[in-house]
XYZ file of C-alpha atoms in Angstrom:
522
model
C 0.000 0.000 0.000
C 2.849 2.372 0.759
C 4.366 1.823 -2.677
C 1.021 2.355 -4.441
C 0.447 5.866 -3.082
C 3.434 7.520 -4.834
C 2.497 5.746 -8.059
C -1.076 7.096 -7.934
C 0.208 10.572 -7.185
C 2.585 10.347 -10.163
C -0.287 9.374 -12.481
C -2.361 12.341 -11.263
C 0.542 14.706 -11.860
C 1.071 13.419 -15.399
C -2.569 13.648 -16.352
C -3.173 17.032 -14.754
C -6.546 18.345 -13.535
C -8.278 17.742 -16.886
C -6.435 14.577 -17.813
C -9.329 12.249 -17.063
C -11.587 14.223 -19.399
C -9.196 13.899 -22.347
C -8.637 10.195 -21.679
C -12.365 9.484 -21.704
C -13.730 7.720 -24.799
C -16.070 9.891 -26.939
C -19.720 9.169 -26.132
C -21.720 7.090 -28.610
C -25.187 5.572 -28.519
C -27.351 3.181 -30.533
C -31.121 3.197 -31.033
C -32.955 0.510 -32.992
C -36.563 0.629 -34.088
C -39.088 -1.347 -36.147
C -42.343 0.195 -37.427
C -45.056 -2.090 -38.845
C -47.768 -0.381 -40.891
C -50.808 -2.096 -42.450
C -51.221 -0.415 -45.838
C -54.582 0.605 -47.368
C -54.201 -2.033 -50.110
C -53.978 -4.833 -47.541
C -50.193 -5.217 -47.712
C -47.941 -4.772 -44.692
C -44.910 -2.451 -44.591
C -42.034 -3.041 -42.167
C -39.444 -0.311 -41.624
C -36.202 -0.918 -39.702
C -34.006 1.879 -38.409
C -30.670 1.612 -36.622
C -29.247 4.956 -35.513
C -25.702 5.346 -34.196
C -24.748 8.793 -32.817
C -21.105 9.511 -31.999
C -19.715 12.678 -30.419
C -16.439 12.720 -32.306
C -14.552 14.945 -34.761
C -14.064 12.418 -37.548
C -12.953 14.919 -40.183
C -9.893 15.871 -38.127
C -8.540 12.345 -38.473
C -7.615 11.969 -34.787
C -9.844 8.972 -34.026
C -8.082 5.677 -33.382
C -10.705 3.692 -31.456
C -14.151 2.735 -32.717
C -16.836 1.215 -30.519
C -20.291 1.368 -32.141
C -19.598 3.467 -35.241
C -18.259 1.339 -38.142
C -14.558 1.901 -38.678
C -14.859 1.568 -42.460
C -17.317 4.473 -42.647
C -15.375 6.544 -40.132
C -12.198 6.262 -42.178
C -14.180 7.177 -45.299
C -15.360 10.405 -43.641
C -11.848 11.262 -42.443
C -10.049 10.535 -45.714
C -12.451 12.283 -48.131
C -13.837 14.958 -45.754
C -17.420 13.920 -46.422
C -20.174 16.257 -45.368
C -23.032 13.845 -45.977
C -23.517 10.442 -47.580
C -26.834 8.920 -48.652
C -26.715 5.539 -50.395
C -29.806 3.461 -51.091
C -30.417 0.175 -52.923
C -34.024 -0.394 -53.942
C -35.759 -3.270 -55.682
C -39.355 -2.715 -56.747
C -41.424 0.435 -56.929
C -43.265 2.198 -54.102
C -46.882 2.501 -55.301
C -47.853 5.810 -53.747
C -51.339 5.692 -55.242
C -52.211 2.473 -53.367
C -49.774 2.413 -50.440
C -49.798 6.088 -49.498
C -46.726 8.328 -49.125
C -43.431 6.489 -48.579
C -42.501 6.053 -44.971
C -38.775 6.431 -45.572
C -37.702 9.241 -47.860
C -34.405 10.841 -48.808
C -33.354 13.936 -46.842
C -33.115 17.407 -48.340
C -30.001 18.462 -50.372
C -26.725 20.090 -49.555
C -24.815 22.852 -51.361
C -24.946 22.074 -55.108
C -21.215 22.693 -55.468
C -20.543 19.660 -53.265
C -23.519 17.518 -54.251
C -23.001 14.323 -56.246
C -26.085 12.471 -57.477
C -26.133 9.171 -59.361
C -28.703 6.506 -60.187
C -28.392 2.945 -61.487
C -31.982 2.033 -62.390
C -31.231 -1.560 -63.389
C -28.898 -2.558 -60.555
C -30.062 -5.837 -59.009
C -30.300 -5.954 -55.198
C -29.464 -9.332 -53.653
C -28.011 -10.949 -50.539
C -24.533 -9.739 -51.507
C -25.777 -6.222 -50.693
C -27.568 -7.209 -47.479
C -24.688 -9.090 -45.825
C -22.173 -6.180 -45.670
C -25.031 -3.864 -44.667
C -25.782 -6.050 -41.629
C -22.088 -6.217 -40.713
C -22.135 -2.452 -40.125
C -24.570 -2.954 -37.219
C -22.982 -3.151 -33.752
C -24.839 -6.402 -32.993
C -24.711 -7.590 -36.602
C -27.602 -10.057 -36.950
C -26.983 -11.841 -33.647
C -29.352 -9.926 -31.342
C -31.976 -7.203 -31.347
C -34.242 -6.313 -34.239
C -31.635 -7.393 -36.790
C -32.383 -11.087 -36.123
C -35.485 -10.594 -38.293
C -33.359 -9.698 -41.324
C -33.524 -13.067 -43.046
C -32.514 -12.789 -46.690
C -34.850 -15.400 -48.139
C -37.832 -13.562 -46.647
C -36.776 -9.987 -47.359
C -36.104 -10.535 -51.064
C -39.430 -12.268 -51.727
C -41.416 -9.081 -51.165
C -43.197 -6.534 -53.327
C -40.773 -3.775 -52.350
C -37.335 -3.781 -50.757
C -35.098 -0.805 -50.000
C -32.002 -0.593 -47.824
C -30.017 2.568 -47.226
C -27.118 4.138 -45.346
C -27.315 7.792 -44.300
C -24.423 9.684 -42.717
C -24.675 13.318 -41.675
C -23.286 15.691 -39.020
C -25.596 16.810 -36.212
C -24.957 20.024 -34.293
C -24.468 19.645 -30.544
C -25.363 23.240 -29.726
C -27.202 26.198 -31.246
C -24.058 27.712 -32.779
C -22.918 24.353 -34.144
C -19.386 24.815 -32.833
C -19.102 21.058 -32.392
C -20.871 18.237 -34.210
C -21.785 14.625 -33.699
C -21.884 12.121 -36.521
C -25.121 10.288 -37.129
C -25.327 6.982 -38.997
C -28.776 5.748 -39.960
C -29.186 2.319 -41.487
C -32.699 1.889 -42.782
C -34.499 -0.987 -44.431
C -38.074 -1.001 -45.741
C -40.002 -3.979 -47.098
C -43.608 -4.469 -48.194
C -45.108 -7.918 -47.728
C -48.031 -9.117 -49.797
C -50.397 -10.084 -46.986
C -52.739 -11.992 -49.296
C -49.916 -14.267 -50.456
C -48.238 -14.839 -47.090
C -51.565 -14.967 -45.247
C -53.335 -17.314 -47.682
C -55.861 -14.726 -48.803
C -56.223 -12.990 -45.429
C -54.933 -9.660 -44.212
C -53.774 -11.121 -40.886
C -50.064 -11.102 -40.198
C -47.474 -11.848 -37.532
C -43.736 -11.446 -37.110
C -43.156 -15.153 -37.644
C -45.328 -15.256 -40.755
C -43.440 -12.337 -42.318
C -39.857 -12.996 -41.196
C -39.924 -16.703 -40.188
C -38.436 -15.569 -36.875
C -39.482 -13.883 -33.647
C -37.797 -11.409 -31.296
C -35.944 -12.855 -28.323
C -33.887 -10.012 -26.836
C -32.730 -6.447 -27.538
C -29.272 -5.604 -28.740
C -27.204 -5.291 -25.519
C -25.244 -2.371 -26.992
C -28.396 -0.346 -27.732
C -29.877 2.239 -25.412
C -33.339 1.842 -26.984
C -34.996 -1.045 -28.819
C -38.674 -0.706 -29.681
C -41.336 -1.994 -32.064
C -44.186 0.273 -33.212
C -47.373 -1.097 -34.769
C -49.811 1.230 -36.526
C -53.210 0.628 -34.900
C -54.945 3.764 -36.154
C -57.763 1.701 -37.677
C -58.124 -0.142 -34.380
C -58.967 3.068 -32.550
C -61.096 4.695 -35.242
C -63.098 1.922 -36.930
C -64.891 0.451 -33.923
C -62.094 -1.945 -33.021
C -61.840 -3.848 -36.282
C -58.277 -4.934 -35.405
C -56.972 -7.240 -32.717
C -53.323 -6.960 -31.654
C -51.590 -9.673 -29.619
C -49.973 -9.411 -27.207
C -51.781 -6.281 -25.987
C -49.412 -3.286 -25.894
C -48.360 -1.841 -22.579
C -48.292 1.702 -24.002
C -49.286 3.662 -27.119
C -47.873 6.646 -28.978
C -49.906 9.286 -30.827
C -48.608 11.930 -33.188
C -49.140 13.577 -36.584
C -47.334 11.532 -39.258
C -47.406 12.715 -42.882
C -50.207 15.120 -42.066
C -52.471 12.493 -40.462
C -53.137 11.643 -36.821
C -51.659 8.223 -36.092
C -51.744 5.844 -33.136
C -49.040 3.240 -32.551
C -48.777 0.321 -30.151
C -45.352 0.374 -28.482
C -43.342 -2.719 -27.514
C -40.151 -1.913 -25.592
C -37.764 -4.859 -25.722
C -35.904 -3.625 -22.638
C -39.113 -3.993 -20.652
C -39.041 -7.425 -19.052
C -42.831 -7.597 -19.191
C -42.813 -7.445 -23.017
C -40.673 -10.536 -23.614
C -42.147 -13.365 -21.560
C -40.336 -16.181 -19.810
C -40.034 -18.118 -23.044
C -37.966 -15.232 -24.463
C -40.226 -14.983 -27.474
C -42.136 -11.975 -28.832
C -44.375 -12.709 -31.810
C -46.612 -9.708 -32.487
C -49.818 -10.670 -34.309
C -52.553 -8.609 -35.928
C -55.940 -10.039 -36.865
C -58.934 -8.449 -38.505
C -62.151 -9.174 -36.609
C -64.240 -8.668 -39.733
C -63.372 -8.061 -43.377
C -63.631 -4.546 -44.715
C -65.930 -4.567 -47.729
C -66.026 -1.874 -50.416
C -63.479 0.217 -48.587
C -62.323 3.225 -50.620
C -58.545 3.579 -50.646
C -57.372 6.945 -49.315
C -55.714 8.988 -52.036
C -52.530 10.884 -51.071
C -52.456 14.592 -51.825
C -49.386 14.174 -54.064
C -48.489 11.297 -56.353
C -46.995 11.039 -59.820
C -46.829 8.813 -62.870
C -44.309 8.704 -65.719
C -44.373 7.038 -69.122
C -42.827 7.149 -72.596
C -44.917 7.475 -75.756
C -44.377 7.503 -79.508
C -43.791 4.913 -82.203
C -40.778 3.728 -84.106
C -37.159 3.901 -83.003
C -36.309 7.445 -84.052
C -38.223 9.827 -81.774
C -40.483 9.731 -78.732
C -41.860 11.727 -75.822
C -41.297 11.613 -72.053
C -44.377 12.503 -70.008
C -44.818 12.986 -66.262
C -48.233 13.377 -64.620
C -48.306 15.242 -61.293
C -51.472 14.762 -59.238
C -52.623 17.279 -56.603
C -55.757 15.805 -55.037
C -56.153 18.454 -52.348
C -59.647 19.960 -52.773
C -58.710 23.633 -52.280
C -54.959 24.148 -51.696
C -52.276 24.603 -54.338
C -48.594 24.009 -53.588
C -45.297 24.067 -55.512
C -43.329 20.962 -56.514
C -39.653 20.759 -57.412
C -39.199 18.293 -60.288
C -35.746 16.868 -61.040
C -35.068 14.778 -64.153
C -31.825 13.117 -65.230
C -32.020 11.691 -68.751
C -29.226 9.635 -70.404
C -27.236 11.296 -73.168
C -28.406 8.826 -75.824
C -31.897 10.339 -75.557
C -31.358 13.738 -77.198
C -33.884 16.110 -75.651
C -35.537 18.900 -77.631
C -35.879 21.542 -74.945
C -38.017 23.796 -77.150
C -40.730 21.087 -77.066
C -41.058 21.252 -73.259
C -44.724 21.809 -72.369
C -46.440 22.041 -68.970
C -50.235 22.058 -68.821
C -52.687 22.123 -65.912
C -56.452 21.903 -66.428
C -55.988 22.428 -70.150
C -53.964 25.632 -69.741
C -50.261 26.376 -69.969
C -48.470 26.335 -66.627
C -45.234 28.320 -66.685
C -42.645 27.120 -64.137
C -41.401 29.581 -61.536
C -37.853 28.315 -61.923
C -36.133 26.194 -64.550
C -32.557 24.975 -64.862
C -31.252 22.852 -67.726
C -27.805 21.406 -68.168
C -27.307 19.737 -71.578
C -25.746 16.331 -71.872
C -22.365 15.488 -73.303
C -22.051 12.327 -75.341
C -20.636 9.506 -73.220
C -19.719 11.939 -70.417
C -22.801 13.243 -68.582
C -26.613 13.029 -68.824
C -29.193 15.773 -69.246
C -30.207 17.579 -66.049
C -33.597 19.305 -65.956
C -34.923 20.963 -62.796
C -38.176 22.919 -62.529
C -40.338 24.503 -59.828
C -43.978 24.006 -60.802
C -47.100 25.284 -59.050
C -49.774 22.575 -58.864
C -53.338 23.944 -58.774
C -55.800 22.419 -56.347
C -57.529 19.206 -57.455
C -55.654 19.031 -60.760
C -53.423 16.903 -62.953
C -50.338 18.626 -64.362
C -48.634 17.097 -67.402
C -44.958 17.724 -68.129
C -43.802 16.432 -71.515
C -40.705 16.775 -73.663
C -39.756 15.174 -76.970
C -36.511 13.348 -77.639
C -34.592 11.589 -80.388
C -32.870 8.250 -79.968
C -29.154 8.092 -80.707
C -27.367 5.198 -82.408
C -24.719 3.734 -80.130
C -21.470 2.103 -81.091
C -21.779 -1.644 -81.349
C -19.453 -2.065 -78.338
C -21.712 0.131 -76.151
C -24.724 -2.163 -76.295
C -25.547 -4.434 -73.378
C -25.485 -8.227 -73.797
C -29.294 -8.139 -74.161
C -29.839 -4.950 -76.218
C -33.357 -5.904 -77.269
C -34.446 -5.764 -73.627
C -34.090 -1.969 -73.724
C -32.296 0.740 -71.748
C -33.440 2.094 -68.389
C -34.091 5.771 -67.660
C -33.799 6.853 -64.025
C -37.001 7.983 -62.242
C -38.000 11.592 -61.735
C -37.616 13.085 -58.257
C -40.381 15.193 -56.716
C -39.847 17.356 -53.639
C -42.715 19.318 -52.093
C -44.229 20.746 -48.930
C -47.601 19.020 -48.837
C -50.493 20.545 -46.872
C -51.235 18.742 -43.630
C -54.696 17.664 -42.509
C -53.793 17.956 -38.820
C -51.476 20.599 -37.403
C -48.189 19.186 -36.121
C -46.764 20.160 -32.751
C -43.109 21.065 -32.132
C -41.263 18.544 -29.987
C -37.812 17.402 -28.908
C -36.167 15.460 -31.741
C -34.123 13.355 -29.335
C -37.170 12.197 -27.408
C -39.518 11.280 -30.249
C -39.298 7.959 -32.145
C -36.810 7.728 -34.969
C -39.454 7.412 -37.689
C -41.044 10.711 -36.651
C -37.793 12.604 -37.298
C -37.902 11.539 -40.966
C -40.499 14.156 -41.846
C -39.128 17.719 -41.629
C -41.901 20.239 -40.918
C -41.442 23.883 -41.866
C -44.588 24.880 -40.004
C -47.651 23.192 -38.554
C -49.582 23.390 -41.836
C -47.312 21.337 -44.151
C -44.750 18.550 -44.203
C -41.894 17.674 -46.536
C -42.253 14.767 -48.975
C -39.890 13.403 -51.609
C -41.270 10.940 -54.153
C -39.822 8.939 -57.027
C -41.646 7.931 -60.195
C -41.258 4.676 -62.083
C -38.034 4.034 -64.011
C -38.651 3.841 -67.747
C -37.577 1.221 -70.258
C -36.729 2.714 -73.680
C -35.793 0.810 -76.832
C -32.960 2.178 -78.960
C -32.072 1.488 -82.610
C -30.344 -1.867 -82.366
C -28.279 -3.433 -85.168
C -28.879 -7.019 -86.195
C -26.260 -8.760 -84.090
C -27.006 -12.035 -85.917
C -25.351 -10.699 -89.101
C -21.786 -10.832 -87.675
C -22.501 -14.412 -86.683
C -23.677 -15.234 -90.199
C -20.644 -13.536 -91.728
C -18.313 -15.443 -89.427
C -19.954 -18.756 -90.293
C -19.869 -18.069 -94.045
C -16.270 -16.889 -93.932
C -15.160 -19.893 -91.954
C -16.936 -22.227 -94.400
C -15.298 -20.613 -97.445
C -11.887 -20.637 -95.837
C -12.263 -24.255 -94.772
C -13.298 -25.403 -98.273
C -10.609 -23.394 -100.098
C -7.865 -24.179 -97.638
C -8.818 -27.853 -97.519
C -8.715 -28.225 -101.297
C -5.459 -26.315 -101.607
C -3.850 -28.290 -98.801
C -5.031 -31.537 -100.338
C -3.399 -30.645 -103.669
C -0.132 -29.682 -102.014
C 0.193 -32.703 -99.805
C -1.223 -35.507 -102.048
C 1.305 -37.897 -103.682
C 0.465 -39.419 -107.145
C 1.935 -42.732 -108.399
C 1.119 -45.333 -111.124
C -0.196 -48.709 -110.093
C 0.479 -51.736 -112.303
C -2.540 -53.917 -113.093
C -2.485 -57.207 -111.272
C -3.063 -60.644 -112.862
C -5.867 -61.300 -110.516
C -6.567 -63.358 -107.544
C -9.008 -65.936 -106.339
C -11.943 -63.568 -106.666
C -11.069 -62.794 -110.288
C -10.778 -66.443 -111.241
C -14.134 -67.219 -109.624
C -15.704 -64.323 -111.552
C -14.275 -65.614 -114.858
C -15.645 -69.110 -114.180
C -19.096 -67.629 -113.644
C -18.780 -65.490 -116.777
C -17.776 -68.533 -118.876
C -20.766 -70.454 -117.550
C -22.958 -67.612 -118.745
C -21.174 -67.287 -122.052
C -19.718 -63.914 -121.270
C -16.117 -62.993 -122.138
C -13.774 -63.204 -119.160
C -12.289 -60.199 -117.430
């Protein structure tokens, strides 16, 4: 004990009065969340969110120890001085008209001088994308909500989208110091009629083939939210098991919503069998139920005939009965579709609708696509049509895909708007509300921000007959083989004279037969 006292005093002298503060590891936290929403069409949407918040200055490159934040992403931020990163991989199309507004949407932009935007409409999403995405989670797929992420179930759905979002979050009002936020999100839409054998009932086991057993031990919050708005408004047409211990009410996408809350850290939620299988059953079928129509949805298509010219058309629907609102439309069109900007027309209710703002950046062959951005005012209860004509270019034969007759994909249009809200939203603490509620920025209590994507288009281009090179190769090879074979045969053949032979046994037998017939011998 006597020898330990001088050693402790020496350590205190070396560290100084603030030494313990500098030696402390930067604070980080993890929140995981699952939101289950029965959709108006009868399908079921499941949205996972895993949020890691780290109070660290990653861009200064002084971080050497990583606890919850993935080291690979941290080094990416430090090396390239990233301000934000939003990467999403989506398979399928979110049907806004039948499913309502998308629950997960991309955040608003950054400064255009530092913004990089790219789309691969035909990229196939598979388990090779899901596995590294799960490895970024602190608990991987061993515990918590991530145990439900079973590949063979997630990729047999109507819609699948996984994303990674990185952004800095200010710690104070002046933003003198920042924390780095990593959000890993995954959204899937299950066809309830297929998985439920023609019924709208569902359960965690029926959708994911697994149940929840425990929260992630590294997380500070692990919850499941189930949308039971119909249960509270339609005379209890839904039955949720097990009954929730608490509920949460708030304005989501302009509508009052009620959610059943299941906290996995609450020992009363997970029973002694360590098994939580949330089930939802409909007490009676809903007949002739009119699907609610969102205030904003869009549709895109290509028209025309032949392989020389065509027309791109986008229909913007504002179904609000009395309020008009502006929409920012962003289009990126490949260079091999040569746009005629003078043919751009915008009509609403049969009249011309001049955009408040328009920006066009022409394409460069094989270098960059067309960029068209417009701010359009949508009248109340109207359909606005945006159309532009184009001409198809003829590619080099080496630029065609292995299946050129399948067509070429055109990336979807992007719509950003402040949509009027039915119910006024209340200001609240962003750190206290659920994660899914922070996805919808609200400028004021009368509107909410929405970003939508239209369908990707499939356009046919003038395609040469790739069977002709095959025919030419076959014909050329045949001619060469015949000519070369004959010439080689003449060069290598040896000619010599053979003396006639007196004959053998066969010849003598033939002569005997010929004599018997009275024919001269051979």
